[in-house]
Coordinates of N, CA and C in Angstrom, one line a residue:
X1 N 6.5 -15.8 -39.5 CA 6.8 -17.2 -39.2 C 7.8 -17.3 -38.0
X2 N 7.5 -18.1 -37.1 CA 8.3 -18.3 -35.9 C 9.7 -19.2 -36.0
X3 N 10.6 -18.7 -35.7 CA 11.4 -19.9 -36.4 C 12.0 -20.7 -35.1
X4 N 12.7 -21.8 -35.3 CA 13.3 -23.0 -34.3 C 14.3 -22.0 -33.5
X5 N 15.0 -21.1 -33.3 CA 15.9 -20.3 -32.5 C 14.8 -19.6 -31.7
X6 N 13.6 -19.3 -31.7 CA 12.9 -18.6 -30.5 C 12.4 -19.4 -29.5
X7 N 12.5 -21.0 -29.8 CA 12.5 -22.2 -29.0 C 13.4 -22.3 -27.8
X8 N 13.2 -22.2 -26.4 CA 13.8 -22.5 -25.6 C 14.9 -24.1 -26.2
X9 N 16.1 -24.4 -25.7 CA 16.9 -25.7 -26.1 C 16.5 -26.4 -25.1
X10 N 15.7 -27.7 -25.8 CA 15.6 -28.8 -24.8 C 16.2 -29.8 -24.3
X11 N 16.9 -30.1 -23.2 CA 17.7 -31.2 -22.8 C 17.5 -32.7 -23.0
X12 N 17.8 -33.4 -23.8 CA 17.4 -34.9 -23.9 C 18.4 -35.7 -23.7
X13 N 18.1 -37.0 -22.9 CA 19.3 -37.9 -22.6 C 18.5 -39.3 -23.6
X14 N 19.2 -39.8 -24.2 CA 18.5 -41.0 -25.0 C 19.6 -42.3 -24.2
X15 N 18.4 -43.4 -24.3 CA 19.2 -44.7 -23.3 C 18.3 -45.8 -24.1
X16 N 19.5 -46.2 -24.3 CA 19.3 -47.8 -25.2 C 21.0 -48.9 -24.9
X17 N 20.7 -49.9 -24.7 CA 22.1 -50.7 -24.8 C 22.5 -51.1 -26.0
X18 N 21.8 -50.6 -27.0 CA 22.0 -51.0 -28.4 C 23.4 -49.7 -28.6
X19 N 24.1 -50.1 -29.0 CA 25.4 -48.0 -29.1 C 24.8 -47.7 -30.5
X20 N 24.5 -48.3 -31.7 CA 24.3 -47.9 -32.9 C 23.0 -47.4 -32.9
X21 N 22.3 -48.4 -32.4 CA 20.7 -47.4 -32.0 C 20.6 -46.4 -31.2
X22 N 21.3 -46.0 -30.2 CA 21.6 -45.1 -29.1 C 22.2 -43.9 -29.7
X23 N 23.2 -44.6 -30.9 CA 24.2 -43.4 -31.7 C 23.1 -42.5 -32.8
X24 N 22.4 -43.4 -33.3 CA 21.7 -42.9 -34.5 C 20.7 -42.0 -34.0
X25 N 20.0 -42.5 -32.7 CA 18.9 -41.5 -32.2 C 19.0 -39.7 -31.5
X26 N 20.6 -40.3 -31.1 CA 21.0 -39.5 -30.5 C 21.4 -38.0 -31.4
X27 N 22.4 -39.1 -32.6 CA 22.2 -38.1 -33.8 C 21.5 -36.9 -34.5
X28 N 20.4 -37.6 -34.8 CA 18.9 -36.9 -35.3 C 18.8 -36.2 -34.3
X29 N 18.8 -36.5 -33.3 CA 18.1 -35.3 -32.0 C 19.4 -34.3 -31.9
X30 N 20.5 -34.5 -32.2 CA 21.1 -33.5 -31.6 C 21.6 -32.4 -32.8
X31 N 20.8 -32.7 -34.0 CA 21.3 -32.1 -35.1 C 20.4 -30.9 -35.3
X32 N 19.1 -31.1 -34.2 CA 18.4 -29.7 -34.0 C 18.5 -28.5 -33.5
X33 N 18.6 -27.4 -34.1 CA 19.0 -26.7 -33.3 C 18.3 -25.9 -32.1
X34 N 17.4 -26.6 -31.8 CA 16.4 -26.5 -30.7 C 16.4 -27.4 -29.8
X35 N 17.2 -28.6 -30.0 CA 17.5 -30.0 -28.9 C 19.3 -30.3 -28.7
X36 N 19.3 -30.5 -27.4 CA 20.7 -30.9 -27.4 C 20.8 -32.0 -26.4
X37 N 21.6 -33.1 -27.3 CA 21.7 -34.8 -26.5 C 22.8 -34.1 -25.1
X38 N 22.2 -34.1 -23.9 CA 23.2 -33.5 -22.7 C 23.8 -34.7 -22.4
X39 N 23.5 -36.5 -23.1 CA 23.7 -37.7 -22.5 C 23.6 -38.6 -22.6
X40 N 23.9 -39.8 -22.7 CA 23.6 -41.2 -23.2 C 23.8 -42.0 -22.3
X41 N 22.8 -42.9 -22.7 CA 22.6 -44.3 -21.0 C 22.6 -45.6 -22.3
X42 N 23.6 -46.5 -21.2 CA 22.9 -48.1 -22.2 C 22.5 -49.2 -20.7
X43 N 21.9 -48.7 -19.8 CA 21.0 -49.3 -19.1 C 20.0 -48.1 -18.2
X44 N 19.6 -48.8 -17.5 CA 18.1 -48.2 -16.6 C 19.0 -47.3 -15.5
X45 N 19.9 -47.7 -14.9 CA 20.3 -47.2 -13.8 C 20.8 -46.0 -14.0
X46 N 21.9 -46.1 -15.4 CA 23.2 -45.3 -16.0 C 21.2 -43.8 -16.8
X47 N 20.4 -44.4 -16.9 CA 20.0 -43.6 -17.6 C 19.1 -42.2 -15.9
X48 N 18.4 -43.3 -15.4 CA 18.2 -42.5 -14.5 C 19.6 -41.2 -13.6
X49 N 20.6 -41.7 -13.3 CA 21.8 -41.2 -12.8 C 21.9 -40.1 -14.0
X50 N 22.3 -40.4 -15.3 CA 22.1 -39.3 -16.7 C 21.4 -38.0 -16.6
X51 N 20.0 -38.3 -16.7 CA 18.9 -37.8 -16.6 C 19.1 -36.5 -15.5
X52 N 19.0 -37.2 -14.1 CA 19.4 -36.4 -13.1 C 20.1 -35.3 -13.3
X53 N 21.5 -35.9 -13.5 CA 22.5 -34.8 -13.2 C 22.7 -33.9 -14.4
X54 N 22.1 -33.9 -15.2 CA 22.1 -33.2 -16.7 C 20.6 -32.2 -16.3
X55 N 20.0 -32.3 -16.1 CA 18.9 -31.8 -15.5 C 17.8 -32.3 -16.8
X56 N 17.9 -33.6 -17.1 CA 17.1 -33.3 -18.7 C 15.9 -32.8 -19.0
X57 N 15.2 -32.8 -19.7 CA 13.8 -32.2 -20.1 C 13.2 -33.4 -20.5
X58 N 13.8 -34.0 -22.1 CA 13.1 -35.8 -22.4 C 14.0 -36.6 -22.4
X59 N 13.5 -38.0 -22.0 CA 14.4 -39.3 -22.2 C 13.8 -40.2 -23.3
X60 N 14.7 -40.3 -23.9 CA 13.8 -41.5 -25.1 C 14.6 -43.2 -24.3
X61 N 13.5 -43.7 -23.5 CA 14.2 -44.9 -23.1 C 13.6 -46.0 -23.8
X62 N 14.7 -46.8 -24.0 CA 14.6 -48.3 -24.4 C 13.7 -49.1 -23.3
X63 N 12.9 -49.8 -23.6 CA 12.3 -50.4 -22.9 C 13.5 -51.8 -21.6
X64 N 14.0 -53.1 -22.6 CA 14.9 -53.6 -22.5 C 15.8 -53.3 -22.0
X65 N 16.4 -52.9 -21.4 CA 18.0 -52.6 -20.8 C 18.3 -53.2 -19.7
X66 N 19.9 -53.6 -19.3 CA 20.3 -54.6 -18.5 C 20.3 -53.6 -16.8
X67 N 20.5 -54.3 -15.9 CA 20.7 -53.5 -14.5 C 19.3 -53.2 -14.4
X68 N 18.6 -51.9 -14.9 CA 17.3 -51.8 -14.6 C 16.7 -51.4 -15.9
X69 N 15.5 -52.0 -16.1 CA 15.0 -51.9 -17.3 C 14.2 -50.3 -17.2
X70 N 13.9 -50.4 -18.9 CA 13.1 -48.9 -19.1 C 12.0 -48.6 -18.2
X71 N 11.1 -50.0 -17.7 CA 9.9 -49.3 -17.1 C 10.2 -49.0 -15.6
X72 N 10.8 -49.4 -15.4 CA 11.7 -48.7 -13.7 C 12.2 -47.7 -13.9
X73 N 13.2 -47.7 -14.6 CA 13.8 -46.2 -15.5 C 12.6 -44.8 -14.8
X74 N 11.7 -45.3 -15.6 CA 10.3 -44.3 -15.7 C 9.9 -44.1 -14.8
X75 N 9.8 -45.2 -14.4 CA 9.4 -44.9 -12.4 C 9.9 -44.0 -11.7
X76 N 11.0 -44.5 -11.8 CA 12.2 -43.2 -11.0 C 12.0 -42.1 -11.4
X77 N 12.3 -41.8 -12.8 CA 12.1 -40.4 -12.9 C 10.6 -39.6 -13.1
X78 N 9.8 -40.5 -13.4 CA 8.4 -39.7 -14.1 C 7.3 -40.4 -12.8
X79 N 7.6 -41.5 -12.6 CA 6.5 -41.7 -11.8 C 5.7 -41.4 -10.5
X80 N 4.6 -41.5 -10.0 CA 3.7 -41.2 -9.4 C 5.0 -40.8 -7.9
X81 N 4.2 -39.1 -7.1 CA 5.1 -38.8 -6.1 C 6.7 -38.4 -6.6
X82 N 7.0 -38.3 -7.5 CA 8.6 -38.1 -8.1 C 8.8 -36.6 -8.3
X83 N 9.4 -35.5 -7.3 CA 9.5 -34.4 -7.0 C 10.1 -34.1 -8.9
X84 N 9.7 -33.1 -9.7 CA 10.6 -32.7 -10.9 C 10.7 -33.5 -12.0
X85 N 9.8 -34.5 -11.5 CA 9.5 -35.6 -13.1 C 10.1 -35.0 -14.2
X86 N 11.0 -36.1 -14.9 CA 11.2 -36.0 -16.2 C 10.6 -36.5 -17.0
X87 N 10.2 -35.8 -18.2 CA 9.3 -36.6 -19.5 C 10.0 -37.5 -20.0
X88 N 9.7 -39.0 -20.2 CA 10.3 -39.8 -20.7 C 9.2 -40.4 -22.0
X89 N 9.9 -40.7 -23.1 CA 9.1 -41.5 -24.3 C 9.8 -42.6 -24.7
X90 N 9.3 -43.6 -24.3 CA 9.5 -45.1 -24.5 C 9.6 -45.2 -26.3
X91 N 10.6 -46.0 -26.0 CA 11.4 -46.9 -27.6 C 11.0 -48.4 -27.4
X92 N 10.1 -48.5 -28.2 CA 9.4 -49.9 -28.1 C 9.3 -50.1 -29.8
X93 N 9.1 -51.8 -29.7 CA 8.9 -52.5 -31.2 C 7.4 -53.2 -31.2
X94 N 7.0 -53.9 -32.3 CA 5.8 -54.6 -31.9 C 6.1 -56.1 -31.4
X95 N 7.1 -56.3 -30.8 CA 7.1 -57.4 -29.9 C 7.2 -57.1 -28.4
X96 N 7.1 -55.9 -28.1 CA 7.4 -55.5 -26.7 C 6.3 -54.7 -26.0
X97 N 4.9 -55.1 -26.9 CA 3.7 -54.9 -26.2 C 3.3 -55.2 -25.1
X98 N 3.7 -55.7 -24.5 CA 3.3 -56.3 -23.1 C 3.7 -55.4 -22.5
X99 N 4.8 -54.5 -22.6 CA 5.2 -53.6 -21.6 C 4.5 -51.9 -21.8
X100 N 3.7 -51.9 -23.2 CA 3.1 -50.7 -22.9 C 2.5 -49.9 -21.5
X101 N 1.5 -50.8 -21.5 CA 0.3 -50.5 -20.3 C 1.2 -50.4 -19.2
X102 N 2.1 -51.2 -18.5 CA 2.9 -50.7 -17.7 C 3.8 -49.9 -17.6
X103 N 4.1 -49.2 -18.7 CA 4.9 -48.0 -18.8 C 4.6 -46.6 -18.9
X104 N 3.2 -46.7 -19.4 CA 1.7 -46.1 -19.1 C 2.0 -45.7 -17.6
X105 N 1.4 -46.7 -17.0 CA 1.5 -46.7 -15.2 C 2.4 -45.7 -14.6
X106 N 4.1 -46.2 -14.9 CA 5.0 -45.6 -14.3 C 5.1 -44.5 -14.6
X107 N 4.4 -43.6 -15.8 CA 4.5 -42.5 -15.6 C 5.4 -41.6 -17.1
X108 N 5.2 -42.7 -18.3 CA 5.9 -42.6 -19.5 C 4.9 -41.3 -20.1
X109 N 5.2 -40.7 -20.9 CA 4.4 -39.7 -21.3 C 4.1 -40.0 -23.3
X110 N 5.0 -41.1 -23.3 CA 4.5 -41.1 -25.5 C 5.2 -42.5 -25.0
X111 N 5.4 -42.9 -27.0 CA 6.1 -44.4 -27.1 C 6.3 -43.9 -28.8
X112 N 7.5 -44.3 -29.5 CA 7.7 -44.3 -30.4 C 8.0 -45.9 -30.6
X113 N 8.0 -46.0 -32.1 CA 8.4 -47.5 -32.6 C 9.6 -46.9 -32.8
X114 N 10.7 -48.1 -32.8 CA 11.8 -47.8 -33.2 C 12.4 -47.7 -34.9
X115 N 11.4 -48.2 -35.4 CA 11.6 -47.5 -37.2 C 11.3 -46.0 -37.5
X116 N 10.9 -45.6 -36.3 CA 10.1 -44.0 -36.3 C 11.0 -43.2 -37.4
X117 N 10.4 -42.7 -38.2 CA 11.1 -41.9 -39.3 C 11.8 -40.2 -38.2
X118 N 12.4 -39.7 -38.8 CA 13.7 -39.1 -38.3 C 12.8 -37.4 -37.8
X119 N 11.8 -37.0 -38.9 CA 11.3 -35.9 -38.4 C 10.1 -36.2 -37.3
X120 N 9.4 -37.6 -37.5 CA 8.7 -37.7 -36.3 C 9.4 -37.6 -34.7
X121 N 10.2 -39.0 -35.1 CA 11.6 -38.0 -33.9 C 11.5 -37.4 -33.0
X122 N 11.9 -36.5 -33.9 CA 12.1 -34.6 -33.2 C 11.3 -34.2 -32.8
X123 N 9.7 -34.9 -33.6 CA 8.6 -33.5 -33.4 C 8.2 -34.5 -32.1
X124 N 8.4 -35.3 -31.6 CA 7.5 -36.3 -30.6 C 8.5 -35.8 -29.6
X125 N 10.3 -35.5 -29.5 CA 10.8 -34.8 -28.5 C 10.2 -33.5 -28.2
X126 N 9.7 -32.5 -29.3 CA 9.4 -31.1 -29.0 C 7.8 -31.3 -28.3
X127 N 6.7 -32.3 -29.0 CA 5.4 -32.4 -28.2 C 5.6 -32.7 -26.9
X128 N 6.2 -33.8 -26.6 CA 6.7 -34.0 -24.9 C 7.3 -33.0 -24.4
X129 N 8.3 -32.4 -24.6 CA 8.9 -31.3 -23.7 C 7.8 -30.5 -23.3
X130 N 6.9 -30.1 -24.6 CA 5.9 -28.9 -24.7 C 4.9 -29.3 -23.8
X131 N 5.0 -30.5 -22.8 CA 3.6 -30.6 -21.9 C 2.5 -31.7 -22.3
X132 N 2.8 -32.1 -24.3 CA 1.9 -32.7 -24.6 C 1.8 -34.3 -23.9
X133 N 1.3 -35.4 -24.8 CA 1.6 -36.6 -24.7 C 1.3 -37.1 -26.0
X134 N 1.9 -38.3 -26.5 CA 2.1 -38.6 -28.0 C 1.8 -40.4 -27.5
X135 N 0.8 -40.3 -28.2 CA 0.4 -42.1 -28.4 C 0.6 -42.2 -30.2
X136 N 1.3 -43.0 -30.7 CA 1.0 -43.2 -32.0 C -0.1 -44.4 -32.2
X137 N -1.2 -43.6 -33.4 CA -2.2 -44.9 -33.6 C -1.8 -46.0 -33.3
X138 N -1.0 -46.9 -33.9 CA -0.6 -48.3 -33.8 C -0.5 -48.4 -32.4
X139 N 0.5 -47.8 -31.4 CA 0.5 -48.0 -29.8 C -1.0 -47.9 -29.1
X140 N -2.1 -47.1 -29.6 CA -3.5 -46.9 -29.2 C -4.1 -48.1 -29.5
X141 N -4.1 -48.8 -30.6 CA -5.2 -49.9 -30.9 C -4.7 -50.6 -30.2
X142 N -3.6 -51.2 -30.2 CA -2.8 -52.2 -29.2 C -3.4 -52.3 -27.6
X143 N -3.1 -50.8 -27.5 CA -3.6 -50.3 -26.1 C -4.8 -50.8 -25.8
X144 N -6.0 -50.5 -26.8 CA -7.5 -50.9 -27.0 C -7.6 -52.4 -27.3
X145 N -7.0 -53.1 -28.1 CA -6.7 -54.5 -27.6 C -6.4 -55.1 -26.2
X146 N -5.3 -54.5 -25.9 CA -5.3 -55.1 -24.5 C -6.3 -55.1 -23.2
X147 N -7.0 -54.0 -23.6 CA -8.2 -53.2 -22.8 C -9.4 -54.5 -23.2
X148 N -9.7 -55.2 -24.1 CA -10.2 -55.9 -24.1 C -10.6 -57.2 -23.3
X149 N -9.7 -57.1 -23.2 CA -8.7 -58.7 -22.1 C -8.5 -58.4 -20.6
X150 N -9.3 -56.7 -20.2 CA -8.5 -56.5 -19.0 C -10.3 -55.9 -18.5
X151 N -10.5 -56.6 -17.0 CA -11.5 -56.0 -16.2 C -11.7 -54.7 -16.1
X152 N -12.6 -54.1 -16.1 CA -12.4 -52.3 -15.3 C -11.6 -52.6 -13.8
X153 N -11.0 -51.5 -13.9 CA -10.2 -51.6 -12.4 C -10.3 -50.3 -11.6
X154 N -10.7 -49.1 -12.1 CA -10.9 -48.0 -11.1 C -11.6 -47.9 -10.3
X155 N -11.5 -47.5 -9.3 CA -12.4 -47.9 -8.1 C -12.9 -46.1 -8.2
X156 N -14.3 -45.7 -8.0 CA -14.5 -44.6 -8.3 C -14.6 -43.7 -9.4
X157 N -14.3 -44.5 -10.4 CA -14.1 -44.0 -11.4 C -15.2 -43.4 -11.9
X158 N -16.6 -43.6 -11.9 CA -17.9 -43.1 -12.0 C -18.2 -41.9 -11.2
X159 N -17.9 -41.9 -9.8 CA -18.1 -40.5 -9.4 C -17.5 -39.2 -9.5
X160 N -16.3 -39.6 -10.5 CA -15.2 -38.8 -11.0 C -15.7 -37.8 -12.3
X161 N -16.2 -39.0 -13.1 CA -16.3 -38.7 -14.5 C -17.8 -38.4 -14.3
X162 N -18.6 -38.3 -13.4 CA -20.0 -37.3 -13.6 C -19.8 -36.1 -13.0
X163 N -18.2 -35.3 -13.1 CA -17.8 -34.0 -13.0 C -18.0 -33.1 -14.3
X164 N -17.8 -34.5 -15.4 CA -17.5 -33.6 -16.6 C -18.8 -33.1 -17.2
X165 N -19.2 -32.2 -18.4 CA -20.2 -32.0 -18.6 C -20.2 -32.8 -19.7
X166 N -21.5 -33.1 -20.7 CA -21.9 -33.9 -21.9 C -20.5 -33.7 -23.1
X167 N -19.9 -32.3 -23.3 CA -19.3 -32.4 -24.5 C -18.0 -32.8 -23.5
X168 N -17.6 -32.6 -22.4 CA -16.4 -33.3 -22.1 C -15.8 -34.3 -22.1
X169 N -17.4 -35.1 -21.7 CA -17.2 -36.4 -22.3 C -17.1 -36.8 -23.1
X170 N -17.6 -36.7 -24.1 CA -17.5 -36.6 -25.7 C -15.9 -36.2 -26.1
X171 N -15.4 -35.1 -25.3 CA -13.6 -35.3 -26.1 C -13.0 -36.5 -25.3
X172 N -13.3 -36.8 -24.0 CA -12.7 -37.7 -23.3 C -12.7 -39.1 -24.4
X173 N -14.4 -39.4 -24.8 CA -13.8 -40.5 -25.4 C -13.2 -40.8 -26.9
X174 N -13.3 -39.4 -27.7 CA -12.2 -39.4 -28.6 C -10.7 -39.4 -28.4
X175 N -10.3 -39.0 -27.0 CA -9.3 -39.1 -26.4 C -8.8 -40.4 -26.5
X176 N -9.7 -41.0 -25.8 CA -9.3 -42.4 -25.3 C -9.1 -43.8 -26.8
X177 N -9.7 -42.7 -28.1 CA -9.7 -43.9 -28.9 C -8.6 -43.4 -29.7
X178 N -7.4 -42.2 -29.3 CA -6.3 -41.7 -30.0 C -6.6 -40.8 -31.0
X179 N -7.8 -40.1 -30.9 CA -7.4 -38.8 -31.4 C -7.0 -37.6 -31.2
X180 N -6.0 -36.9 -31.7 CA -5.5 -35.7 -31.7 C -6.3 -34.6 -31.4
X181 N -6.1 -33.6 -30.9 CA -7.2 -32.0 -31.0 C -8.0 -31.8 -32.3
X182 N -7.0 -32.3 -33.8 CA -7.8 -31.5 -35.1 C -8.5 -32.5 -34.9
X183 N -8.1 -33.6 -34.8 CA -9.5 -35.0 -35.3 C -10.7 -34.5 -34.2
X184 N -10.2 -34.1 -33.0 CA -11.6 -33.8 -32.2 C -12.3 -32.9 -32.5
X185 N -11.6 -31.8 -33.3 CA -12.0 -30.4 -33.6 C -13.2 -30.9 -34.7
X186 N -12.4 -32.1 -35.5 CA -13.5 -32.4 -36.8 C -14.3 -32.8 -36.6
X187 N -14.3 -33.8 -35.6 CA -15.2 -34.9 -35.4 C -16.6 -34.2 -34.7
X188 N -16.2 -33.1 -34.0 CA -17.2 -32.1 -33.2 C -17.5 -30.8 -33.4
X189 N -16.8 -30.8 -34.7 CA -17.1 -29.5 -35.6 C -17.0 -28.0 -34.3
X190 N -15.7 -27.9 -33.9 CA -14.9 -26.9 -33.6 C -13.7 -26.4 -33.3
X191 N -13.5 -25.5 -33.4 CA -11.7 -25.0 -33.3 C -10.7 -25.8 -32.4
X192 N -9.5 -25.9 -32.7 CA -8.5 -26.7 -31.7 C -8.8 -25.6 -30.5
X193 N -8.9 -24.6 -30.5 CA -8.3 -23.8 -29.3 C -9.6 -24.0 -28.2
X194 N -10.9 -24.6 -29.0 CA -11.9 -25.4 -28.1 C -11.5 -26.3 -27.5
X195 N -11.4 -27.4 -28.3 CA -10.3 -28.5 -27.7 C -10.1 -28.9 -26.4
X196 N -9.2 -27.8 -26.7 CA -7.5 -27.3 -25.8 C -8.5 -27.2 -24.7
X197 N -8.8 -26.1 -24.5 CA -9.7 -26.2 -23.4 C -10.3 -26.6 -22.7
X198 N -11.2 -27.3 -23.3 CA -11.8 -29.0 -22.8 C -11.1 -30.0 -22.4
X199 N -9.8 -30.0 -23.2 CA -8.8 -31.0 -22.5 C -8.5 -30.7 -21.5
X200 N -7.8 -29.4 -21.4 CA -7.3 -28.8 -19.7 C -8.2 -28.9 -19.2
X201 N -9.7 -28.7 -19.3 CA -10.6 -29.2 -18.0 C -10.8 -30.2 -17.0
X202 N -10.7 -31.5 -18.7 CA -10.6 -32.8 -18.2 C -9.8 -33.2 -17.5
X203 N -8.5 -32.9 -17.7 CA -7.5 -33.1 -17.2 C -7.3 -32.6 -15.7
X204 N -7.9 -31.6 -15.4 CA -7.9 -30.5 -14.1 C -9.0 -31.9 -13.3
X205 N -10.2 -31.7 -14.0 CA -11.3 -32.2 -13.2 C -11.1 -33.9 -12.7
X206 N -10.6 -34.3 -13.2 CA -10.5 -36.1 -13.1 C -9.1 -36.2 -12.3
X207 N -8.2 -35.1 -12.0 CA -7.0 -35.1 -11.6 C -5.5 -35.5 -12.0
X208 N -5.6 -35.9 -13.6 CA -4.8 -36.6 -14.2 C -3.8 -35.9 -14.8
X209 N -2.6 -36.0 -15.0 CA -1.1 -35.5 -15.3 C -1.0 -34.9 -17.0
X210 N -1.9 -36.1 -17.6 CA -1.7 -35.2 -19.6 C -2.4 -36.5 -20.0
X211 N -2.6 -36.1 -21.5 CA -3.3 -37.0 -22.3 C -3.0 -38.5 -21.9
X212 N -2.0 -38.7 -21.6 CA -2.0 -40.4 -22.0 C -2.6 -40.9 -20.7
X213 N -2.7 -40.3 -19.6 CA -3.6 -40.6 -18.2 C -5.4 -40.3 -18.9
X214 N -5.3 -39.8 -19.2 CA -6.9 -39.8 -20.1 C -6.9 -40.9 -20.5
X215 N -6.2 -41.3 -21.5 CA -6.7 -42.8 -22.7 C -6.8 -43.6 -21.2
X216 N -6.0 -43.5 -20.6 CA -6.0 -44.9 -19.3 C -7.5 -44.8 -18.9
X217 N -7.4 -43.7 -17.9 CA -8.7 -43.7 -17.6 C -10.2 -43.4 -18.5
X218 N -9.9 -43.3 -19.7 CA -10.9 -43.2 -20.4 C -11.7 -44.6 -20.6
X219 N -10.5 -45.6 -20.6 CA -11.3 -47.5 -20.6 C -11.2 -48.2 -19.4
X220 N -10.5 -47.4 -18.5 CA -10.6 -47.7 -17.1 C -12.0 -47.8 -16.5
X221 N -12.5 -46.4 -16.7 CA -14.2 -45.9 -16.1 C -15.1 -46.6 -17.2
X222 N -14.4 -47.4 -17.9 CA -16.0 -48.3 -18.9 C -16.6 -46.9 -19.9
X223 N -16.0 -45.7 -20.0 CA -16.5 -44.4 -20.5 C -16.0 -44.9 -22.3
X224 N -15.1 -45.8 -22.6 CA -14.8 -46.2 -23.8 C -14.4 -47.5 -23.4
X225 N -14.9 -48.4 -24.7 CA -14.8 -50.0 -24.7 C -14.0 -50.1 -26.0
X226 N -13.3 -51.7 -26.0 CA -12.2 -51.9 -27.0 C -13.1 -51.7 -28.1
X227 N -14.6 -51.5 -28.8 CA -15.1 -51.2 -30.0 C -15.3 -50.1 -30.1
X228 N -14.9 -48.7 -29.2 CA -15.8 -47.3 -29.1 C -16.1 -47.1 -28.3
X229 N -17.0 -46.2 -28.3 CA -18.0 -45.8 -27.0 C -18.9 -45.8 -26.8
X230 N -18.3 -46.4 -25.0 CA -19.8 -47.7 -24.9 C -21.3 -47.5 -24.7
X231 N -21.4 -46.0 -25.1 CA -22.8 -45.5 -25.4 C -23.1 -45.0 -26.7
X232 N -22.8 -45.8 -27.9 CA -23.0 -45.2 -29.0 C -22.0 -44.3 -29.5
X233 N -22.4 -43.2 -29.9 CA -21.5 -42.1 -30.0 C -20.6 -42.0 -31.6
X234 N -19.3 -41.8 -31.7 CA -18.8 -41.3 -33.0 C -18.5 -42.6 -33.4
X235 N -18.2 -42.7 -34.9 CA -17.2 -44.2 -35.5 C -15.8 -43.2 -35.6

């Protein structure tokens, strides 16, 4: 068994203007012994400047914050052209949907709700650091809601996605409707380490940064519709 000490320690700076929400999150993350809080921000500016000079690895940002909000925040550090991107994962509620999809954009890599129970947490700090990206269900349907109400907007997006081959597609649009590797493994009856594979392809061939740039572009290219996929395919 591998245990949490052969874990490189990952740097995280958490930024919220709330101090008791800021304190409590900060808490739980720094009680690991594989994560250490190098920092605390209670706005956008204070969190970028944090980030920076700590060198962090994740930011759990508040969306809301005064001076500069979370999705600038993200910009700065994670977004498109940003030499050393930091992984950030947005702290959102379900009244603050409107700011998903643009936090998406700038370059956010997950989103937790803020009731997030304490071990999800940690494991959503350790998936992000690790390269992954973390949509929780509830932030995906939302996501596919909004996708409903919104035009295709890629321009080229078709001559992109006739790189992939037939089963690529196929993970792309389980991708795009939030499932994880095992759910893909199941749903297409083969190993994660298939998957994985297929993912890194997709990800190589369409040019995109990690999973949550998939979901984007997976209902971007019309390749998944707010009901599925818009050629039949899995329920």
């Amino acid at each position: 068994m591998s245990g949490v000490e052969s874990r490189p320690t990952i740097r995280v700076v958490v930024a919220d203007d709330q101090e008791l929400v800021r304190g409590g999150f900060a808490m739980i993350v720094d009680a690991q012994p594989d994560l250490d809080v190098v920092g605390e921000a209670a706005d956008g500016l204070e969190a970028v400047e944090v980030a920076r000079r700590e060198r962090a690895d994740v930011v759990l940002m508040d969306v809301r914050m005064p001076r500069s909000d979370g999705i600038e925040a993200t910009r700065r550090l994670a977004g498109p052209g940003v030499d050393d991107p930091v992984k950030v994962v947005i702290l959102t509620t379900f009244d603050l949907d409107e700011y998903v999809f643009e936090a998406l954009r700038a370059g956010a890599s997950g989103f937790l709700l803020k009731d997030v129970r304490r071990e999800d947490l940690v494991h959503a700090v350790r998936v992000v650091a690790a390269g992954d990206a973390l949509l929780a269900p509830s932030i995906t349907r939302r996501l596919i809601e909004d996708f409903a109400h919104r035009p295709a907007a890629v321009v080229g997006a078709g001559t992109r996605i006739d790189a992939l081959t037939p089963r690529e597609r196929e993970v792309l649009e389980l991708i795009g409707r939030g499932c994880n590797n095992a759910e893909i493994g199941e749903t297409l009856v083969v190993g994660e380490a298939t998957v994985k594979t297929h993912v890194g392809r997709i990800l190589m061939k369409l040019d995109l940064r990690d999973r949550v740039q998939a979901v984007i572009y997976a209902y971007e290219s019309g390749l998944v519709g707010p009901a599925g996929p818009t050629r039949g395919g899995h329920s």
